[in-house]
CSV table of C-alpha atoms in Angstrom, one decimal:
chain,number,residue,atom,x,y,z
A,1,MET,CA,23.5,13.8,-29.7
A,2,ALA,CA,23.7,10.1,-28.8
A,3,ILE,CA,21.9,7.5,-30.8
A,4,ARG,CA,20.4,4.7,-28.8
A,5,ILE,CA,20.3,1.3,-30.3
A,6,SER,CA,17.4,-0.8,-29.3
A,7,THR,CA,18.3,-4.3,-28.2
A,8,PRO,CA,16.0,-7.1,-27.2
A,9,GLU,CA,17.3,-6.7,-23.6
A,10,THR,CA,16.3,-3.0,-23.5
A,11,ASP,CA,13.0,-3.6,-25.2
A,12,HIS,CA,12.2,-6.3,-22.6
A,13,HIS,CA,13.2,-3.9,-19.8
A,14,HIS,CA,10.8,-1.2,-21.2
A,15,VAL,CA,8.0,-3.8,-21.6
A,16,GLU,CA,8.5,-4.9,-18.0
A,17,ARG,CA,8.5,-1.4,-16.7
A,18,GLY,CA,5.3,-0.6,-18.6
A,19,LEU,CA,3.7,-3.8,-17.3
A,20,LEU,CA,4.6,-3.1,-13.7
A,21,LEU,CA,3.3,0.5,-14.0
A,22,GLY,CA,0.1,-0.8,-15.5
A,23,LEU,CA,-0.4,-3.3,-12.7
A,24,THR,CA,0.4,-0.7,-10.0
A,25,LEU,CA,-2.2,1.6,-11.5
A,26,VAL,CA,-4.8,-1.2,-11.6
A,27,ALA,CA,-4.0,-1.9,-7.9
A,28,LEU,CA,-4.6,1.8,-7.2
A,29,PHE,CA,-7.9,1.9,-9.1
A,30,VAL,CA,-9.2,-1.3,-7.5
A,31,ARG,CA,-8.4,-0.1,-4.0
A,32,ILE,CA,-9.8,3.4,-4.5
A,33,TRP,CA,-12.9,2.0,-6.2
A,34,TRP,CA,-14.0,0.2,-2.9
A,35,LEU,CA,-12.4,2.7,-0.5
A,36,ASP,CA,-15.6,4.2,1.0
A,37,ARG,CA,-18.2,1.6,0.0
A,38,ARG,CA,-18.6,0.2,3.5
A,39,GLY,CA,-18.6,1.7,7.0
A,40,LEU,CA,-15.7,1.7,9.4
A,41,THR,CA,-14.7,-1.6,10.9
A,42,TYR,CA,-13.9,-1.8,14.6
A,43,ASP,CA,-10.2,-1.5,14.1
A,44,GLU,CA,-10.6,1.5,11.8
A,45,ALA,CA,-12.9,3.3,14.2
A,46,PHE,CA,-10.4,2.6,17.0
A,47,THR,CA,-7.6,4.0,14.9
A,48,ALA,CA,-9.7,7.1,14.1
A,49,LEU,CA,-10.4,7.7,17.8
A,50,ILE,CA,-6.8,7.0,19.0
A,51,ALA,CA,-5.5,9.4,16.2
A,52,ARG,CA,-7.4,12.3,17.9
A,53,ILE,CA,-5.5,12.2,21.1
A,54,SER,CA,-2.0,13.7,21.7
A,55,ALA,CA,1.2,11.8,20.9
A,56,ALA,CA,2.0,11.6,24.7
A,57,GLU,CA,-1.5,10.1,25.4
A,58,ILE,CA,-1.0,7.6,22.6
A,59,LEU,CA,2.3,6.5,24.0
A,60,HIS,CA,0.9,6.3,27.5
A,61,PHE,CA,-2.1,4.3,26.3
A,62,HIS,CA,0.0,1.8,24.5
A,63,TRP,CA,2.4,1.5,27.4
A,64,THR,CA,-0.2,0.8,30.0
A,65,ALA,CA,-3.3,-0.7,28.3
A,66,ALA,CA,-2.9,-2.3,24.9
A,67,PHE,CA,-0.5,-4.6,23.2
A,68,GLU,CA,-2.6,-5.5,20.1
A,69,HIS,CA,-1.9,-2.2,18.3
A,70,THR,CA,1.6,-0.7,17.9
A,71,PRO,CA,2.1,2.9,19.0
A,72,LEU,CA,4.1,3.6,15.8
A,73,TRP,CA,0.9,2.9,13.7
A,74,ALA,CA,-1.2,5.1,15.9
A,75,LEU,CA,1.3,8.0,15.8
A,76,THR,CA,1.6,7.7,12.0
A,77,MET,CA,-2.2,7.7,11.7
A,78,ARG,CA,-2.3,10.7,14.0
A,79,LEU,CA,0.0,12.6,11.8
A,80,TRP,CA,-1.8,11.5,8.7
A,81,SER,CA,-5.3,12.5,10.1
A,82,MET,CA,-3.9,15.9,11.0
A,83,LEU,CA,-2.9,16.3,7.4
A,84,ALA,CA,-5.8,14.6,5.6
A,85,GLY,CA,-8.7,14.7,8.1
A,86,GLN,CA,-10.9,12.1,9.7
A,87,ARG,CA,-13.3,11.2,6.9
A,88,GLU,CA,-13.5,7.5,6.0
A,89,PHE,CA,-11.8,8.1,2.6
A,90,ALA,CA,-8.9,10.1,4.3
A,91,LEU,CA,-8.4,7.5,7.1
A,92,ARG,CA,-8.2,4.7,4.6
A,93,PHE,CA,-6.1,6.4,2.0
A,94,PHE,CA,-2.7,6.1,3.8
A,95,PRO,CA,-3.1,2.3,4.3
A,96,LEU,CA,-4.3,2.2,0.7
A,97,MET,CA,-1.1,3.7,-0.6
A,98,ALA,CA,0.9,1.2,1.5
A,99,GLY,CA,-1.1,-1.6,-0.2
A,100,VAL,CA,-0.5,-0.2,-3.6
A,101,LEU,CA,3.3,0.1,-3.0
A,102,THR,CA,3.3,-3.6,-2.2
A,103,VAL,CA,2.8,-4.3,-5.9
A,104,PRO,CA,6.2,-3.0,-7.2
A,105,LEU,CA,7.9,-4.4,-4.0
A,106,PHE,CA,6.4,-7.8,-4.6
A,107,TRP,CA,7.3,-7.7,-8.3
A,108,GLN,CA,10.9,-6.9,-7.4
A,109,LEU,CA,11.0,-9.6,-4.7
A,110,LEU,CA,9.8,-12.2,-7.3
A,111,ARG,CA,12.3,-10.9,-9.8
A,112,SER,CA,15.2,-11.3,-7.4
A,113,MET,CA,14.1,-14.8,-6.2
A,114,ALA,CA,15.5,-17.3,-8.7
A,115,LYS,CA,14.3,-15.1,-11.6
A,116,PRO,CA,10.9,-16.6,-12.2
A,117,ALA,CA,9.4,-16.3,-15.7
A,118,GLN,CA,7.6,-13.1,-16.4
A,119,PRO,CA,4.1,-14.8,-16.8
A,120,LEU,CA,4.5,-16.2,-13.3
A,121,ARG,CA,5.3,-12.8,-11.9
A,122,VAL,CA,2.3,-11.3,-13.7
A,123,VAL,CA,-0.1,-13.9,-12.4
A,124,ALA,CA,1.3,-13.7,-8.8
A,125,THR,CA,1.1,-9.9,-8.9
A,126,ILE,CA,-2.5,-10.0,-10.2
A,127,LEU,CA,-3.4,-12.3,-7.3
A,128,LEU,CA,-1.8,-9.8,-4.9
A,129,ILE,CA,-3.7,-6.9,-6.5
A,130,PHE,CA,-7.1,-8.6,-6.0
A,131,SER,CA,-6.3,-10.0,-2.6
A,132,PRO,CA,-9.1,-9.0,-0.2
A,133,VAL,CA,-6.7,-8.7,2.7
A,134,LEU,CA,-4.7,-5.9,1.1
């Protein structure tokens, strides 16, 4: 049985992991809390409608008619809506998870860029969590 010796470096690593996990859970809670509080926007309704047609029709539509929406997004949402359904909560949950996953990715990006101090990372991540765009 190996005995692990706690060092300031490993303690700091555990604190940082716990902090990141906590911030990610806050991001999940904040996004789920408001997920179905408002009706579908135009883009969300369009996504719901386009997700109902076949993959071939999605590709044909995007090839001939529209350039503002990518076919990959429509195909991904088609697959997601086949698995989760077409309710507002279900339609918004996949993008919600993408938004939540930006938190640890953003944290790692800040960590790799010139090693900013942890308080700066925490403040920047909190601003990201409460950003109305994500």
